[in-house]
Amino acid sequence: MNTTRIISPSLLSADFSKLQYECEMINRSEAEWLHIDVMDGVFVPNISFGFPVLKAVKKHCAKVIDVHLMIVEPEKYIERFAKAGADVITVHLETLKNPFDTLRAIRDLGVKVGVTINPDIPVSSLCGLVGQVDMVLLMSVFAGYGGQKFIEDTWARIEELKAIVADENPDCLIQVDGGVNTENAPKLFDAGVNVLVAGSAVFNSSDPMETIHRMLHNTI
Ligand code: DX5
Ligand code: ZN
């Protein structure tokens, strides 16, 4: 089992009028990654930001840039996201016409590749694909908005995914995104999750760096 533990704060909940300040805070924090949520208003009922914002973030953020694409036809845009500074690109299985081709195309761009599913997609649909990726993201809310409540069924889905990962690709990272906070983060790491995305819990807290520290080190 992969014992990596990483916090990937989601920029979606940051103060966009102070992007440089927020990036510099993440640089000083124990977060190793920064999560970038790209929404197109088609795959999800919300629109966030795209290449110009990613480029600006890349200029100021020294951490691994973890891009979560909630867009239809992601294969059309992966090259531009890689060029704009993505280090990891994660795509929704629901949006892929040819999963193997798109996952391979992302890998061929020299970035890490992730695949994700919404909470209503069976974990078993990832069987046979886990060997093709560096990371599987289990959504613990329906993609589209920050600040939603963690769906408890995720615990069982993590167990199911762990069995597939052990079987097909033990090095594969498991990421969870949505409703993560200081209370459930240590339990999620203990359950075998490697990368936790946290938006509102980090950026809406009075001390984001301390919140990141607590998520990692289980201190109340
Ligand atoms: C939701 C996004 C998440 C979101 C998480 O569609 O994928 O990354 O920003 O926000 P919180 O941590 O507030 O649930
Ligand atoms: Zn996300």
PDB file of C-alpha atoms in Angstrom, residues 34-216:
ATOM      1  CA  LEU A  34      -2.444  22.874  -5.189  1.00  0.00           C
ATOM      2  CA  HIS A  35      -5.770  21.706  -6.670  1.00  0.00           C
ATOM      3  CA  ILE A  36      -7.198  23.598  -9.652  1.00  0.00           C
ATOM      4  CA  ASP A  37     -10.885  22.944 -10.459  1.00  0.00           C
ATOM      5  CA  VAL A  38     -11.783  23.601 -14.080  1.00  0.00           C
ATOM      6  CA  MET A  39     -15.550  23.641 -14.790  1.00  0.00           C
ATOM      7  CA  ASP A  40     -17.214  24.209 -18.140  1.00  0.00           C
ATOM      8  CA  GLY A  41     -20.905  24.746 -17.342  1.00  0.00           C
ATOM      9  CA  VAL A  42     -21.708  21.633 -19.422  1.00  0.00           C
ATOM     10  CA  PHE A  43     -20.387  18.584 -17.581  1.00  0.00           C
ATOM     11  CA  VAL A  44     -21.132  20.420 -14.323  1.00  0.00           C
ATOM     12  CA  PRO A  45     -23.659  23.224 -13.728  1.00  0.00           C
ATOM     13  CA  ASN A  46     -20.990  25.773 -12.836  1.00  0.00           C
ATOM     14  CA  ILE A  47     -18.144  27.653 -14.537  1.00  0.00           C
ATOM     15  CA  SER A  48     -14.842  28.344 -12.779  1.00  0.00           C
ATOM     16  CA  PHE A  49     -11.668  29.365 -14.617  1.00  0.00           C
ATOM     17  CA  GLY A  50      -9.258  28.206 -17.293  1.00  0.00           C
ATOM     18  CA  PHE A  51      -5.847  28.755 -18.863  1.00  0.00           C
ATOM     19  CA  PRO A  52      -5.133  32.411 -17.960  1.00  0.00           C
ATOM     20  CA  VAL A  53      -5.755  31.797 -14.264  1.00  0.00           C
ATOM     21  CA  LEU A  54      -3.731  28.573 -14.320  1.00  0.00           C
ATOM     22  CA  LYS A  55      -0.804  30.425 -15.956  1.00  0.00           C
ATOM     23  CA  ALA A  56      -0.947  33.166 -13.318  1.00  0.00           C
ATOM     24  CA  VAL A  57      -1.026  30.598 -10.527  1.00  0.00           C
ATOM     25  CA  LYS A  58       1.913  28.730 -12.032  1.00  0.00           C
ATOM     26  CA  LYS A  59       3.974  31.924 -11.875  1.00  0.00           C
ATOM     27  CA  HIS A  60       3.519  32.225  -8.122  1.00  0.00           C
ATOM     28  CA  CYS A  61       2.948  28.685  -6.857  1.00  0.00           C
ATOM     29  CA  ALA A  62       5.935  26.419  -6.298  1.00  0.00           C
ATOM     30  CA  LYS A  63       3.850  23.354  -5.434  1.00  0.00           C
ATOM     31  CA  VAL A  64       2.629  20.498  -7.640  1.00  0.00           C
ATOM     32  CA  ILE A  65      -0.242  21.809  -9.771  1.00  0.00           C
ATOM     33  CA  ASP A  66      -3.078  19.278  -9.604  1.00  0.00           C
ATOM     34  CA  VAL A  67      -5.654  20.022 -12.300  1.00  0.00           C
ATOM     35  CA  HIS A  68      -9.152  18.506 -12.011  1.00  0.00           C
ATOM     36  CA  LEU A  69     -10.976  18.813 -15.327  1.00  0.00           C
ATOM     37  CA  MET A  70     -14.781  18.862 -15.012  1.00  0.00           C
ATOM     38  CA  ILE A  71     -15.301  19.446 -18.721  1.00  0.00           C
ATOM     39  CA  VAL A  72     -16.699  17.554 -21.691  1.00  0.00           C
ATOM     40  CA  GLU A  73     -14.243  16.470 -24.400  1.00  0.00           C
ATOM     41  CA  PRO A  74     -11.184  16.943 -22.175  1.00  0.00           C
ATOM     42  CA  GLU A  75      -8.985  15.385 -24.862  1.00  0.00           C
ATOM     43  CA  LYS A  76      -9.290  18.635 -26.837  1.00  0.00           C
ATOM     44  CA  TYR A  77      -7.675  20.690 -24.072  1.00  0.00           C
ATOM     45  CA  ILE A  78      -5.151  18.472 -22.252  1.00  0.00           C
ATOM     46  CA  GLU A  79      -2.167  19.726 -24.220  1.00  0.00           C
ATOM     47  CA  ARG A  80      -2.971  23.349 -23.372  1.00  0.00           C
ATOM     48  CA  PHE A  81      -3.404  22.499 -19.691  1.00  0.00           C
ATOM     49  CA  ALA A  82      -0.027  20.746 -19.683  1.00  0.00           C
ATOM     50  CA  LYS A  83       1.585  23.781 -21.360  1.00  0.00           C
ATOM     51  CA  ALA A  84      -0.119  26.174 -18.939  1.00  0.00           C
ATOM     52  CA  GLY A  85       1.573  24.434 -16.014  1.00  0.00           C
ATOM     53  CA  ALA A  86      -0.363  21.337 -14.925  1.00  0.00           C
ATOM     54  CA  ASP A  87       1.774  18.653 -13.254  1.00  0.00           C
ATOM     55  CA  VAL A  88      -1.145  16.262 -12.753  1.00  0.00           C
ATOM     56  CA  ILE A  89      -4.227  16.157 -15.000  1.00  0.00           C
ATOM     57  CA  THR A  90      -7.310  14.293 -13.802  1.00  0.00           C
ATOM     58  CA  VAL A  91     -10.259  13.620 -16.098  1.00  0.00           C
ATOM     59  CA  HIS A  92     -13.742  12.280 -15.383  1.00  0.00           C
ATOM     60  CA  LEU A  93     -14.373   8.779 -16.722  1.00  0.00           C
ATOM     61  CA  GLU A  94     -17.920   9.944 -17.511  1.00  0.00           C
ATOM     62  CA  THR A  95     -16.487  12.366 -20.121  1.00  0.00           C
ATOM     63  CA  LEU A  96     -14.177   9.929 -21.930  1.00  0.00           C
ATOM     64  CA  LYS A  97     -15.182   8.396 -25.242  1.00  0.00           C
ATOM     65  CA  ASN A  98     -11.950   6.408 -25.446  1.00  0.00           C
ATOM     66  CA  PRO A  99     -10.574   6.177 -21.894  1.00  0.00           C
ATOM     67  CA  PHE A 100      -7.380   4.331 -22.807  1.00  0.00           C
ATOM     68  CA  ASP A 101      -6.492   6.791 -25.578  1.00  0.00           C
ATOM     69  CA  THR A 102      -7.077   9.924 -23.492  1.00  0.00           C
ATOM     70  CA  LEU A 103      -5.251   8.592 -20.426  1.00  0.00           C
ATOM     71  CA  ARG A 104      -2.319   7.610 -22.656  1.00  0.00           C
ATOM     72  CA  ALA A 105      -2.343  11.020 -24.365  1.00  0.00           C
ATOM     73  CA  ILE A 106      -2.082  12.741 -20.971  1.00  0.00           C
ATOM     74  CA  ARG A 107       0.828  10.516 -19.961  1.00  0.00           C
ATOM     75  CA  ASP A 108       2.550  11.223 -23.287  1.00  0.00           C
ATOM     76  CA  LEU A 109       2.487  14.945 -22.448  1.00  0.00           C
ATOM     77  CA  GLY A 110       4.912  14.181 -19.605  1.00  0.00           C
ATOM     78  CA  VAL A 111       2.468  14.911 -16.782  1.00  0.00           C
ATOM     79  CA  LYS A 112       0.920  12.569 -14.232  1.00  0.00           C
ATOM     80  CA  VAL A 113      -2.481  11.209 -15.140  1.00  0.00           C
ATOM     81  CA  GLY A 114      -5.512  10.747 -12.945  1.00  0.00           C
ATOM     82  CA  VAL A 115      -9.019   9.425 -13.525  1.00  0.00           C
ATOM     83  CA  THR A 116     -12.065  10.275 -11.441  1.00  0.00           C
ATOM     84  CA  ILE A 117     -15.712   9.336 -10.989  1.00  0.00           C
ATOM     85  CA  ASN A 118     -18.701  11.059  -9.399  1.00  0.00           C
ATOM     86  CA  PRO A 119     -20.358   9.421  -6.363  1.00  0.00           C
ATOM     87  CA  ASP A 120     -23.080   7.754  -8.489  1.00  0.00           C
ATOM     88  CA  ILE A 121     -20.660   5.869 -10.756  1.00  0.00           C
ATOM     89  CA  PRO A 122     -19.801   2.326  -9.579  1.00  0.00           C
ATOM     90  CA  VAL A 123     -16.194   1.960  -8.404  1.00  0.00           C
ATOM     91  CA  SER A 124     -16.079  -1.268 -10.414  1.00  0.00           C
ATOM     92  CA  SER A 125     -16.153   0.812 -13.618  1.00  0.00           C
ATOM     93  CA  LEU A 126     -12.487   1.600 -12.870  1.00  0.00           C
ATOM     94  CA  CYS A 127     -11.512  -2.081 -13.168  1.00  0.00           C
ATOM     95  CA  GLY A 128      -8.948  -2.511 -15.926  1.00  0.00           C
ATOM     96  CA  LEU A 129      -8.091   1.210 -15.959  1.00  0.00           C
ATOM     97  CA  VAL A 130      -6.167   1.606 -12.699  1.00  0.00           C
ATOM     98  CA  GLY A 131      -3.015   0.220 -14.330  1.00  0.00           C
ATOM     99  CA  GLN A 132      -3.114   3.116 -16.807  1.00  0.00           C
ATOM    100  CA  VAL A 133      -3.064   5.951 -14.247  1.00  0.00           C
ATOM    101  CA  ASP A 134      -0.935   7.449 -11.474  1.00  0.00           C
ATOM    102  CA  MET A 135      -3.968   8.409  -9.401  1.00  0.00           C
ATOM    103  CA  VAL A 136      -7.665   7.652  -8.945  1.00  0.00           C
ATOM    104  CA  LEU A 137      -9.818  10.453  -7.530  1.00  0.00           C
ATOM    105  CA  LEU A 138     -12.986   9.382  -5.752  1.00  0.00           C
ATOM    106  CA  MET A 139     -15.392  12.318  -5.605  1.00  0.00           C
ATOM    107  CA  SER A 140     -16.926  12.529  -2.141  1.00  0.00           C
ATOM    108  CA  VAL A 141     -19.459  15.142  -3.359  1.00  0.00           C
ATOM    109  CA  PHE A 142     -20.986  15.621  -6.819  1.00  0.00           C
ATOM    110  CA  ALA A 143     -18.530  17.652  -8.890  1.00  0.00           C
ATOM    111  CA  GLY A 144     -19.535  21.268  -9.451  1.00  0.00           C
ATOM    112  CA  TYR A 145     -19.373  23.275  -6.240  1.00  0.00           C
ATOM    113  CA  GLY A 146     -17.177  23.812  -3.222  1.00  0.00           C
ATOM    114  CA  GLY A 147     -18.592  23.745   0.293  1.00  0.00           C
ATOM    115  CA  GLN A 148     -20.748  20.613  -0.010  1.00  0.00           C
ATOM    116  CA  LYS A 149     -21.163  17.937   2.655  1.00  0.00           C
ATOM    117  CA  PHE A 150     -18.989  14.806   2.532  1.00  0.00           C
ATOM    118  CA  ILE A 151     -21.023  11.791   1.311  1.00  0.00           C
ATOM    119  CA  GLU A 152     -20.591   9.016   3.885  1.00  0.00           C
ATOM    120  CA  ASP A 153     -20.867   6.221   1.300  1.00  0.00           C
ATOM    121  CA  THR A 154     -17.340   7.288   0.270  1.00  0.00           C
ATOM    122  CA  TRP A 155     -15.861   5.192   3.096  1.00  0.00           C
ATOM    123  CA  ALA A 156     -17.158   1.975   1.506  1.00  0.00           C
ATOM    124  CA  ARG A 157     -16.072   3.160  -1.935  1.00  0.00           C
ATOM    125  CA  ILE A 158     -12.515   3.734  -0.657  1.00  0.00           C
ATOM    126  CA  GLU A 159     -12.384   0.103   0.547  1.00  0.00           C
ATOM    127  CA  GLU A 160     -13.631  -1.110  -2.821  1.00  0.00           C
ATOM    128  CA  LEU A 161     -11.069   1.013  -4.669  1.00  0.00           C
ATOM    129  CA  LYS A 162      -8.225  -0.123  -2.400  1.00  0.00           C
ATOM    130  CA  ALA A 163      -8.862  -3.736  -3.449  1.00  0.00           C
ATOM    131  CA  ILE A 164      -8.712  -2.812  -7.145  1.00  0.00           C
ATOM    132  CA  VAL A 165      -5.548  -0.716  -6.626  1.00  0.00           C
ATOM    133  CA  ALA A 166      -3.852  -3.572  -4.718  1.00  0.00           C
ATOM    134  CA  ASP A 167      -4.695  -5.899  -7.566  1.00  0.00           C
ATOM    135  CA  GLU A 168      -3.946  -3.719 -10.584  1.00  0.00           C
ATOM    136  CA  ASN A 169      -1.439  -1.010  -9.572  1.00  0.00           C
ATOM    137  CA  PRO A 170      -0.234  -0.803  -5.930  1.00  0.00           C
ATOM    138  CA  ASP A 171       1.693   2.433  -6.642  1.00  0.00           C
ATOM    139  CA  CYS A 172      -1.468   4.243  -7.722  1.00  0.00           C
ATOM    140  CA  LEU A 173      -2.412   7.171  -5.481  1.00  0.00           C
ATOM    141  CA  ILE A 174      -5.946   7.442  -4.097  1.00  0.00           C
ATOM    142  CA  GLN A 175      -7.346  10.983  -3.912  1.00  0.00           C
ATOM    143  CA  VAL A 176     -10.601  12.133  -2.284  1.00  0.00           C
ATOM    144  CA  ASP A 177     -12.254  15.483  -3.105  1.00  0.00           C
ATOM    145  CA  GLY A 178     -15.251  17.166  -1.484  1.00  0.00           C
ATOM    146  CA  GLY A 179     -16.299  17.952   2.069  1.00  0.00           C
ATOM    147  CA  VAL A 180     -12.884  17.202   3.542  1.00  0.00           C
ATOM    148  CA  ASN A 181     -12.202  18.950   6.873  1.00  0.00           C
ATOM    149  CA  THR A 182      -9.933  18.700   9.922  1.00  0.00           C
ATOM    150  CA  GLU A 183     -12.236  16.114  11.462  1.00  0.00           C
ATOM    151  CA  ASN A 184     -12.423  13.565   8.641  1.00  0.00           C
ATOM    152  CA  ALA A 185      -8.985  14.194   7.071  1.00  0.00           C
ATOM    153  CA  PRO A 186      -6.939  12.127   9.569  1.00  0.00           C
ATOM    154  CA  LYS A 187      -9.473   9.281   9.294  1.00  0.00           C
ATOM    155  CA  LEU A 188      -9.328   9.395   5.514  1.00  0.00           C
ATOM    156  CA  PHE A 189      -5.521   9.176   5.579  1.00  0.00           C
ATOM    157  CA  ASP A 190      -5.764   6.291   8.067  1.00  0.00           C
ATOM    158  CA  ALA A 191      -8.224   4.583   5.708  1.00  0.00           C
ATOM    159  CA  GLY A 192      -5.532   4.621   2.996  1.00  0.00           C
ATOM    160  CA  VAL A 193      -6.266   7.799   1.059  1.00  0.00           C
ATOM    161  CA  ASN A 194      -3.053   9.440  -0.192  1.00  0.00           C
ATOM    162  CA  VAL A 195      -4.151  12.863  -1.425  1.00  0.00           C
ATOM    163  CA  LEU A 196      -6.884  14.955   0.169  1.00  0.00           C
ATOM    164  CA  VAL A 197      -8.405  17.932  -1.621  1.00  0.00           C
ATOM    165  CA  ALA A 198      -9.783  20.584   0.711  1.00  0.00           C
ATOM    166  CA  GLY A 199     -11.237  23.894  -0.439  1.00  0.00           C
ATOM    167  CA  SER A 200     -13.559  25.662   1.972  1.00  0.00           C
ATOM    168  CA  ALA A 201     -12.077  23.991   5.060  1.00  0.00           C
ATOM    169  CA  VAL A 202      -8.667  25.488   4.227  1.00  0.00           C
ATOM    170  CA  PHE A 203      -9.414  28.851   2.636  1.00  0.00           C
ATOM    171  CA  ASN A 204     -12.381  29.779   4.844  1.00  0.00           C
ATOM    172  CA  SER A 205     -10.508  28.991   8.045  1.00  0.00           C
ATOM    173  CA  SER A 206      -8.970  31.766  10.132  1.00  0.00           C
ATOM    174  CA  ASP A 207      -5.549  30.079   9.870  1.00  0.00           C
ATOM    175  CA  PRO A 208      -5.260  28.068   6.620  1.00  0.00           C
ATOM    176  CA  MET A 209      -1.664  26.969   7.276  1.00  0.00           C
ATOM    177  CA  GLU A 210      -2.599  25.615  10.694  1.00  0.00           C
ATOM    178  CA  THR A 211      -5.643  23.858   9.200  1.00  0.00           C
ATOM    179  CA  ILE A 212      -3.400  22.123   6.648  1.00  0.00           C
ATOM    180  CA  HIS A 213      -1.027  21.124   9.466  1.00  0.00           C
ATOM    181  CA  ARG A 214      -3.909  19.661  11.497  1.00  0.00           C
ATOM    182  CA  MET A 215      -5.229  17.671   8.548  1.00  0.00           C
ATOM    183  CA  LEU A 216      -1.813  16.083   8.118  1.00  0.00           C
TER     184      LEU A 216
END
